[in-house]
PDB file of C-alpha atoms and ligand atoms in Angstrom:
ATOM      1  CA  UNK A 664       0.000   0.000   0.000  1.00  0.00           C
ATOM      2  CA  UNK A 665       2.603   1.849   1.417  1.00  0.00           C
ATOM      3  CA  UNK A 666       4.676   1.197  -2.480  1.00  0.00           C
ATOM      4  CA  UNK A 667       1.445   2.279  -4.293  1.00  0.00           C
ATOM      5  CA  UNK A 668       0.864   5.745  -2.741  1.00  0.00           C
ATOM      6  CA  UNK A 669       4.478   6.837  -3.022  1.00  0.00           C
ATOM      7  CA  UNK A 670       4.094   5.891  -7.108  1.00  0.00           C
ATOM      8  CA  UNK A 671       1.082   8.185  -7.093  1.00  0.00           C
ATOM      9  CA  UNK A 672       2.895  11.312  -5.681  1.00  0.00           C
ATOM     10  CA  UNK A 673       6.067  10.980  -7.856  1.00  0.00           C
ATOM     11  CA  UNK A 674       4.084  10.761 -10.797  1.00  0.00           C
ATOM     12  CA  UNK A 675       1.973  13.093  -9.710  1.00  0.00           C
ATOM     13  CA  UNK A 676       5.138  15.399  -8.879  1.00  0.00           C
ATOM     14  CA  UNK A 677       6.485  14.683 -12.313  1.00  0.00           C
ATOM     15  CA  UNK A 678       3.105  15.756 -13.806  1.00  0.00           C
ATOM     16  CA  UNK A 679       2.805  18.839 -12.217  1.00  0.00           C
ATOM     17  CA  UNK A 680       6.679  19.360 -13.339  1.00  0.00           C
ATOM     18  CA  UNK A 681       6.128  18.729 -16.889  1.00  0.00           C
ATOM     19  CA  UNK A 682       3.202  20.929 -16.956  1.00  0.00           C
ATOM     20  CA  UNK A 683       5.455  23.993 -15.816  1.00  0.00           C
ATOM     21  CA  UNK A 684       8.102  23.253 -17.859  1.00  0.00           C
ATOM     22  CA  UNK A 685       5.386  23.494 -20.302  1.00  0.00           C
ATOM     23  CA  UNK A 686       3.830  26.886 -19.245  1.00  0.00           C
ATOM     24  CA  UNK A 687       7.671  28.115 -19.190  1.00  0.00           C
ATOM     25  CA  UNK A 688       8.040  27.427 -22.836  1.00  0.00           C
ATOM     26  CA  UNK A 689       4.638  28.583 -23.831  1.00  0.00           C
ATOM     27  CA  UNK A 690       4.976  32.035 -21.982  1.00  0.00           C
ATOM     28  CA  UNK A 691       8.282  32.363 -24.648  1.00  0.00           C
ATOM     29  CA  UNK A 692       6.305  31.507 -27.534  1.00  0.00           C
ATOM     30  CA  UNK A 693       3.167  33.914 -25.984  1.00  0.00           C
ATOM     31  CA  UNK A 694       5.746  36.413 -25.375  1.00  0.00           C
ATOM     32  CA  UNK A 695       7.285  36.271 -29.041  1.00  0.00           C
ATOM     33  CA  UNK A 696       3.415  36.773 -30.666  1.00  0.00           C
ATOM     34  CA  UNK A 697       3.104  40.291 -28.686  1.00  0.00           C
ATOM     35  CA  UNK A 698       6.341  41.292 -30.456  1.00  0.00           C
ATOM     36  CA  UNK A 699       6.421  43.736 -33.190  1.00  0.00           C
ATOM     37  CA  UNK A 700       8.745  42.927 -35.868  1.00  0.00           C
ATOM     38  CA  UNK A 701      12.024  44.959 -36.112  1.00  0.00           C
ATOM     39  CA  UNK A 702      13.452  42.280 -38.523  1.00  0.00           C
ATOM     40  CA  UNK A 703      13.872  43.735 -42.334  1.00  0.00           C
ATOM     41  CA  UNK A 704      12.495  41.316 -45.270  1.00  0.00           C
ATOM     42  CA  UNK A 705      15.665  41.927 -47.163  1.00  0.00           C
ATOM     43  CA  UNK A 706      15.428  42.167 -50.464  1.00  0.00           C
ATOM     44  CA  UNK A 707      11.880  42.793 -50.425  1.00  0.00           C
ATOM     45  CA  UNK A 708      12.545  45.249 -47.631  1.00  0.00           C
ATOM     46  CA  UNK A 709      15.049  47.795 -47.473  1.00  0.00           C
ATOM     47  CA  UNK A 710      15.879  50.253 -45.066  1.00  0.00           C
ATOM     48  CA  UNK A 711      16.217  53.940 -46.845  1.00  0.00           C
ATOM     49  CA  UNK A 712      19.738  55.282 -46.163  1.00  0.00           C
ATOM     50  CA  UNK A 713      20.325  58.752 -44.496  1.00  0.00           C
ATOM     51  CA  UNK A 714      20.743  61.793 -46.281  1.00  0.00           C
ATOM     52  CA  UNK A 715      24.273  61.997 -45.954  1.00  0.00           C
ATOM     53  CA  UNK A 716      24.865  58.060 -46.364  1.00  0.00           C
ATOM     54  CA  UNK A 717      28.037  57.544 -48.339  1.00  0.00           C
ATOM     55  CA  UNK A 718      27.446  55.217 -51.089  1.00  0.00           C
ATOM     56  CA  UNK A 719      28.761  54.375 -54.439  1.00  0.00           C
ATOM     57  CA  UNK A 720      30.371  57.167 -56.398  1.00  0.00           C
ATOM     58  CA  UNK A 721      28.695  58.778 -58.962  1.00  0.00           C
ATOM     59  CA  UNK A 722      31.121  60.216 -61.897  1.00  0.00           C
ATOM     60  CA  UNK A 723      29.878  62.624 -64.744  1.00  0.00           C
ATOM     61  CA  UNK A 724      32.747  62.144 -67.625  1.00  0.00           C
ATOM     62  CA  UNK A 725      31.449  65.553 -69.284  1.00  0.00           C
ATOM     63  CA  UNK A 726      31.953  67.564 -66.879  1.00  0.00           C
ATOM     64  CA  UNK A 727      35.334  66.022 -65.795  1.00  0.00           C
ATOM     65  CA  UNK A 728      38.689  68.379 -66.346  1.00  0.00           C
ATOM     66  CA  UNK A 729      41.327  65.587 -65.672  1.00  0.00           C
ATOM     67  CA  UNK A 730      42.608  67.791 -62.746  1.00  0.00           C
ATOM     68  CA  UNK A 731      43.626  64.881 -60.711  1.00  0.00           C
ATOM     69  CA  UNK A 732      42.736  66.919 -57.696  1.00  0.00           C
ATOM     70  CA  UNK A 733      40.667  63.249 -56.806  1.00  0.00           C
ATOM     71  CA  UNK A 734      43.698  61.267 -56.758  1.00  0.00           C
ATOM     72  CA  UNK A 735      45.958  64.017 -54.300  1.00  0.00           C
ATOM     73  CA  UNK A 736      43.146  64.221 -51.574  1.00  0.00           C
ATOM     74  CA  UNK A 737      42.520  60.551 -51.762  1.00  0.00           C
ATOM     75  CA  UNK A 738      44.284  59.105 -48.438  1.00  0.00           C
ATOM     76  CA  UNK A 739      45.287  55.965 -51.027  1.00  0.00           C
ATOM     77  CA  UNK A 740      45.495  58.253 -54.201  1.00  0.00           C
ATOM     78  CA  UNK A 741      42.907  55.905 -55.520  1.00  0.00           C
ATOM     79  CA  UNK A 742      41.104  57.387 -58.777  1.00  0.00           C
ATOM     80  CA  UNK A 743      42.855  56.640 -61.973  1.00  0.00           C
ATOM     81  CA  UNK A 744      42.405  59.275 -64.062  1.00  0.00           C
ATOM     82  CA  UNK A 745      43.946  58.192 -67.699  1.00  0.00           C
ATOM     83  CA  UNK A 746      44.438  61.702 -70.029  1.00  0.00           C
ATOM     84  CA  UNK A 747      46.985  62.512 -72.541  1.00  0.00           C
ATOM     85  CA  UNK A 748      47.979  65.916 -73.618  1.00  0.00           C
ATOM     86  CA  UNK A 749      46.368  66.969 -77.289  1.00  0.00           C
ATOM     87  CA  UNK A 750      49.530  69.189 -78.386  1.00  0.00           C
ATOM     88  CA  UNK A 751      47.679  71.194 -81.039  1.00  0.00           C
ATOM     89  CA  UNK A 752      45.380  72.629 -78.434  1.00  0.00           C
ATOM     90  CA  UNK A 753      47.461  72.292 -75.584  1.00  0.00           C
ATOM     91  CA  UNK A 754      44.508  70.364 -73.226  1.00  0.00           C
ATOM     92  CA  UNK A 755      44.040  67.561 -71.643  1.00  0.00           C
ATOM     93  CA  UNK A 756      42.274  64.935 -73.196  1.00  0.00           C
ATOM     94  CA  UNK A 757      40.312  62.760 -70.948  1.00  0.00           C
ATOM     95  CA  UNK A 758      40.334  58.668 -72.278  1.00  0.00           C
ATOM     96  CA  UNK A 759      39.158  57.119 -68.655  1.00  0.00           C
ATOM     97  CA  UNK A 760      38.584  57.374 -65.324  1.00  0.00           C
ATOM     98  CA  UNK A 761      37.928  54.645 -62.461  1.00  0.00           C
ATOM     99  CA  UNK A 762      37.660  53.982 -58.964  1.00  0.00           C
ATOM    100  CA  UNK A 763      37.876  50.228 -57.553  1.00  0.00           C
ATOM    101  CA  UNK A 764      35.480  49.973 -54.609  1.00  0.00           C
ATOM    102  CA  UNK A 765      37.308  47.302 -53.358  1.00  0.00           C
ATOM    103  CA  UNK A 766      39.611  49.004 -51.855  1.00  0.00           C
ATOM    104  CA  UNK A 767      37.954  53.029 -51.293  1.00  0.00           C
ATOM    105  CA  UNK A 768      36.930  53.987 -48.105  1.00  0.00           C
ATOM    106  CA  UNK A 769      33.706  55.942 -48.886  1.00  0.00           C
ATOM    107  CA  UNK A 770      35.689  58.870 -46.947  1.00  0.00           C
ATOM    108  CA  UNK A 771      34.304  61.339 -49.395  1.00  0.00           C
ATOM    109  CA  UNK A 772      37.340  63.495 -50.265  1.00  0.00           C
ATOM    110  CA  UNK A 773      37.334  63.272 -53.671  1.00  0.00           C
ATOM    111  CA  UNK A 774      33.692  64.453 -53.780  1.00  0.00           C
ATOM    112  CA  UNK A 775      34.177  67.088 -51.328  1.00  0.00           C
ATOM    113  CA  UNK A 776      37.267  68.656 -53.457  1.00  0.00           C
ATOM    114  CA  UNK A 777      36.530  67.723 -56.921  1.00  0.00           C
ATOM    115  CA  UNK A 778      36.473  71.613 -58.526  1.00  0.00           C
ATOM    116  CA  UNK A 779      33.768  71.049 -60.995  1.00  0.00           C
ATOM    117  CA  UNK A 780      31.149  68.481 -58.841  1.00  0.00           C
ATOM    118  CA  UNK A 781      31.337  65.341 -61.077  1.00  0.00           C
ATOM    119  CA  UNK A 782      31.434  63.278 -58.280  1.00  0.00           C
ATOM    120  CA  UNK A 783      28.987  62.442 -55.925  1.00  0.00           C
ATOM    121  CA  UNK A 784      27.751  60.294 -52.845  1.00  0.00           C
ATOM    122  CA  UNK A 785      25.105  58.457 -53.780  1.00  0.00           C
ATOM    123  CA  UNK A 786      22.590  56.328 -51.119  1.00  0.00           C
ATOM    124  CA  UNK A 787      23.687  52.803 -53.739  1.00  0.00           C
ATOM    125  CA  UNK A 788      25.238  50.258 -50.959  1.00  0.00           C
ATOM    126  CA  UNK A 789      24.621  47.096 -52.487  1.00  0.00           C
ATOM    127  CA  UNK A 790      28.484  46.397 -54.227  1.00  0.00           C
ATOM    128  CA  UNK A 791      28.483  42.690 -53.494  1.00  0.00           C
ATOM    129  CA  UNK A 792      30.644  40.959 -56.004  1.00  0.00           C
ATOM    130  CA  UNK A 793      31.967  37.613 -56.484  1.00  0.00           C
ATOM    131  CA  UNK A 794      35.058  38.767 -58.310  1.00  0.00           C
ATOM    132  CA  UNK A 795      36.693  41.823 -56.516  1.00  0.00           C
ATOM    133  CA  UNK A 796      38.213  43.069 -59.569  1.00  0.00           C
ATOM    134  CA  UNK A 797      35.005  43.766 -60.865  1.00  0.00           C
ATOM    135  CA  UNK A 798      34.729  46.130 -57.924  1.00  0.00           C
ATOM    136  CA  UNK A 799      37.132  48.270 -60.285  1.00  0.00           C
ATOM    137  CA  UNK A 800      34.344  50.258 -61.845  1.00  0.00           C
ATOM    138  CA  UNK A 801      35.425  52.262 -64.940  1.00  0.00           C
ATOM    139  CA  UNK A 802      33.575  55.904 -66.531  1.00  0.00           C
ATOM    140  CA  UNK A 803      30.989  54.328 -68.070  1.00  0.00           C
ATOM    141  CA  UNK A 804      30.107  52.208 -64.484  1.00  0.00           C
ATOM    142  CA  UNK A 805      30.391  54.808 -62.345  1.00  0.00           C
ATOM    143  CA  UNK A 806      28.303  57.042 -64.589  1.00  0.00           C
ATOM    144  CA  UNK A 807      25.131  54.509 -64.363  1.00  0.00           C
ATOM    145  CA  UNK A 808      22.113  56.239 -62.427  1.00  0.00           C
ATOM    146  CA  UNK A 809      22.134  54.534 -59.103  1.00  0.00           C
ATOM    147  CA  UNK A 810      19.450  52.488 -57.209  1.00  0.00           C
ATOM    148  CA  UNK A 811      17.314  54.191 -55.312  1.00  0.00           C
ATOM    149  CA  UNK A 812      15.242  52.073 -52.298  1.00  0.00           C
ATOM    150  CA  UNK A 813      12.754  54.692 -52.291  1.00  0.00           C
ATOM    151  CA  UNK A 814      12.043  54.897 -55.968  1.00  0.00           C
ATOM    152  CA  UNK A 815      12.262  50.984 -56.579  1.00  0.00           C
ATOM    153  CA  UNK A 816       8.897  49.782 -56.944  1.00  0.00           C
ATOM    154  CA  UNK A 817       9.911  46.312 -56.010  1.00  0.00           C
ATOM    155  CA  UNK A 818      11.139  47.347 -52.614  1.00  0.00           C
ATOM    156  CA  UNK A 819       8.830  48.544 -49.374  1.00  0.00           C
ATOM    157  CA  UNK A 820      11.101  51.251 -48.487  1.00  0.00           C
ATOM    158  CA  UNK A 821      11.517  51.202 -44.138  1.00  0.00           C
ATOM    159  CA  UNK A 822      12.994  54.016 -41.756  1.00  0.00           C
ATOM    160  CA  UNK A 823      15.275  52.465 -39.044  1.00  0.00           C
ATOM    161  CA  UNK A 824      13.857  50.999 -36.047  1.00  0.00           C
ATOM    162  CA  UNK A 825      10.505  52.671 -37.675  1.00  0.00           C
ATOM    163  CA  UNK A 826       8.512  49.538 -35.591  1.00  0.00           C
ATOM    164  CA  UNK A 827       9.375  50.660 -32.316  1.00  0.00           C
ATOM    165  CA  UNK A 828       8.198  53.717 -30.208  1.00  0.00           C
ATOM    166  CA  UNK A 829      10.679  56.791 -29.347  1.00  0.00           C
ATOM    167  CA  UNK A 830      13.962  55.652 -27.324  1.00  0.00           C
ATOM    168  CA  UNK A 831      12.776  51.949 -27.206  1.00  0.00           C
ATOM    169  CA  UNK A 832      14.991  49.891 -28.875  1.00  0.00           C
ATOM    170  CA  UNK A 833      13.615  45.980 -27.257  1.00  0.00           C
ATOM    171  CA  UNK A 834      10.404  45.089 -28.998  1.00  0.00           C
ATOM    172  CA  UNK A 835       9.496  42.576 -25.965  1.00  0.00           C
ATOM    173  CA  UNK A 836       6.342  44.203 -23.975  1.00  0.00           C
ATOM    174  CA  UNK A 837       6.198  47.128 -26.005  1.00  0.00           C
ATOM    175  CA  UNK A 838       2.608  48.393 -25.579  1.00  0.00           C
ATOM    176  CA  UNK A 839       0.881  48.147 -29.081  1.00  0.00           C
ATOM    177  CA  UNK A 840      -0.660  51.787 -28.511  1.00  0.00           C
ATOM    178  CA  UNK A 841       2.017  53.262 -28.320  1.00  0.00           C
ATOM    179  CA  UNK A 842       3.166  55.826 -31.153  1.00  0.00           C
ATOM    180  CA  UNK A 843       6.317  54.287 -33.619  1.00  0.00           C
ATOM    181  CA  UNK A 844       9.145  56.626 -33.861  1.00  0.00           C
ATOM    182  CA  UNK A 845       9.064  56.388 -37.184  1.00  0.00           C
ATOM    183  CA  UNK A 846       6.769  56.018 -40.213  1.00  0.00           C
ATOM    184  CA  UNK A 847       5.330  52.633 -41.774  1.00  0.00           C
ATOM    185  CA  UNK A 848       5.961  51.922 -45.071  1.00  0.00           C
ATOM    186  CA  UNK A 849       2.825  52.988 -46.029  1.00  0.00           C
ATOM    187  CA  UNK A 850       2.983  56.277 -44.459  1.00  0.00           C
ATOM    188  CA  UNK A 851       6.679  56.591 -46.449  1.00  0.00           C
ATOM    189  CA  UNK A 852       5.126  55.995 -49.994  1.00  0.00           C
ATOM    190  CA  UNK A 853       2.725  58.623 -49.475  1.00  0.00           C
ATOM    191  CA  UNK A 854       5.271  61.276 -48.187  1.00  0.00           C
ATOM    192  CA  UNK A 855       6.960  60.425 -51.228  1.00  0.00           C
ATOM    193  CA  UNK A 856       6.997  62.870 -54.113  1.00  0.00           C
ATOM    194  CA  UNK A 857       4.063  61.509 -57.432  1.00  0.00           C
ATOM    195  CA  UNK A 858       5.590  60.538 -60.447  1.00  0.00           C
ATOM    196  CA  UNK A 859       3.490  62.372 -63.259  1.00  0.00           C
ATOM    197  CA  UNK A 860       0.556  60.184 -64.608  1.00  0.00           C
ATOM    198  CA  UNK A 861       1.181  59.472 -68.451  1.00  0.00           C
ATOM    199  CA  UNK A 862      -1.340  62.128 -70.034  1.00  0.00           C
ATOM    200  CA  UNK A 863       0.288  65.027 -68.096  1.00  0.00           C
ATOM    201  CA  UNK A 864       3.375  63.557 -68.804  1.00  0.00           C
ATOM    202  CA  UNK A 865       2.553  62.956 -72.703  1.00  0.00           C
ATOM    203  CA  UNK A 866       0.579  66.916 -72.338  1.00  0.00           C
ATOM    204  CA  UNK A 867       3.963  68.546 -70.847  1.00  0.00           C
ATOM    205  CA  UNK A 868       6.396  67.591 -73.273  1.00  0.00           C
ATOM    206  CA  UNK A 869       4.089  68.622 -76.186  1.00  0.00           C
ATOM    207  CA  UNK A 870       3.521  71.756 -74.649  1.00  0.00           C
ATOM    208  CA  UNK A 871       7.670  72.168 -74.572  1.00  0.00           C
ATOM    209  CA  UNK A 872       7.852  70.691 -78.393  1.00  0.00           C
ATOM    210  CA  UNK A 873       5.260  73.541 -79.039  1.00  0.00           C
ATOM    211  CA  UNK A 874       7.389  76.081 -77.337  1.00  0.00           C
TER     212      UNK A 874
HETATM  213  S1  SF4 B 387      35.866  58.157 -51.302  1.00  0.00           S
HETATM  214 FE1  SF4 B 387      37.849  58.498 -50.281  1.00  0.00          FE
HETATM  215  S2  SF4 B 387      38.965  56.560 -50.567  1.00  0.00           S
HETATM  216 FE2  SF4 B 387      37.251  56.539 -52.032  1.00  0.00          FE
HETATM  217  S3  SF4 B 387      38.146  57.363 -53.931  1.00  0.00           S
HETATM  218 FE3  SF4 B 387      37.220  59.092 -52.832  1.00  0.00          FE
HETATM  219  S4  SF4 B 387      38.891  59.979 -51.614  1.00  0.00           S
HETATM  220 FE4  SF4 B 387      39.554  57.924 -52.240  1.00  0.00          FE
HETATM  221  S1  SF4 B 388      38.834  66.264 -59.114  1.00  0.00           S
HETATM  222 FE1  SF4 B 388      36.961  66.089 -60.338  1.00  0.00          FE
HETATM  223  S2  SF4 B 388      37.450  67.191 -62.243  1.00  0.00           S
HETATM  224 FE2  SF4 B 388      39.398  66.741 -61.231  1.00  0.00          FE
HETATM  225  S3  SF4 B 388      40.044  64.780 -62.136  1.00  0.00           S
HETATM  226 FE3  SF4 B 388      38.944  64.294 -60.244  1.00  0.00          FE
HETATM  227  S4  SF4 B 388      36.851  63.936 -60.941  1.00  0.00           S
HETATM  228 FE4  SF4 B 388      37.879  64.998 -62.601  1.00  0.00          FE
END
């Protein structure tokens, strides 16, 4: 008898063990659905850069005097900048000009000093490559438009941490209520400037062909 009852109140001890062990776990996996997500659905996601984000440099050839001011206030005198002197009219001629990604900085001094502006920052930070020598971009690469998140219509553009309220920055208990710091993606599209429907498009540049 004696056996019988001490059976009953281990297993009942082991019962009443399991089912907290259970509870335990469950309260994580409760806890986890009152999250709000601060993960970002890359590629069909992308957070916008700042306005001052240093990405891929853009290069207008035209307006390019072969100056080489680039390559002296580059800390590894990295443009090339490949000219040869016409002697009849006693300029520069300007046959190329690249910078290899692989190995710039993004410091921005060659932007900052170039005298007539052909270079610029630009928000592009996707440069993965599985050959670094193709991180060598020439004129004709670095003059391609770059990729904008908030003007690719593939991509939801997000702001940083735009999930979370003001100063919080662990989604656990977070009261839903509460205002985001920043703006949904929804909200960001419609800040966003219109592009011109087609027949105001189409009516605008027969005005100018009028004109
Ligand atoms: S961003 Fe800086 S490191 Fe890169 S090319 Fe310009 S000056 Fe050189
Ligand atoms: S500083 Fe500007 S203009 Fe001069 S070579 Fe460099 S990119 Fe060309």
């Amino acid at each position: 008898m004696f056996g019988f009852l001490k059976q009953v109140g281990d297993y009942t001890r082991e019962a009443v063990g399991a089912a907290q062990a259970m509870t335990q776990g469950l309260g994580v996996t409760f806890d986890h659905l009152r999250r709000r997500p601060v993960t970002v659905q890359y590629p069909y996601e992308k957070l916008i850069p700042s306005e001052r984000y240093r990405g891929r440099i853009h290069y207008e050839f035209d307006k390019c005097i072969a100056c080489e001011v680039c390559v002296r206030v580059c800390p590894i005198n990295l443009p090339v900048v490949d000219w040869v002197m016409n002697k009849a009219t006693k300029k520069k001629e300007l046959r190329n000009y690249s910078i290899d990604f692989g190995v710039c900085i993004f410091c921005g001094n060659c932007v900052e000093y170039c005298p007539t502006n052909c270079l610029s920052m630009t928000e592009e930070y996707e440069l993965a490559a599985f050959d670094r020598h193709s991180l060598n971009y020439d004129n004709v690469a670095l003059g391609r438009l770059p990729t904008s998140v908030t003007t690719d219509p593939s991509v939801i553009p997000l702001r940083e941490l735009a999930y979370l309220p003001k100063g919080e920055v662990d989604p656990h208990g977070v009261d839903p209520n509460r205002a985001r710091a920043g703006q949904l993606p929804a909200q960001v599209l419609e800040g966003l400037p219109k592009p011109p429907a087609a027949s105001e498009a189409a009516a605008s540049s027969k005005g100018g062909a009028d004109a």
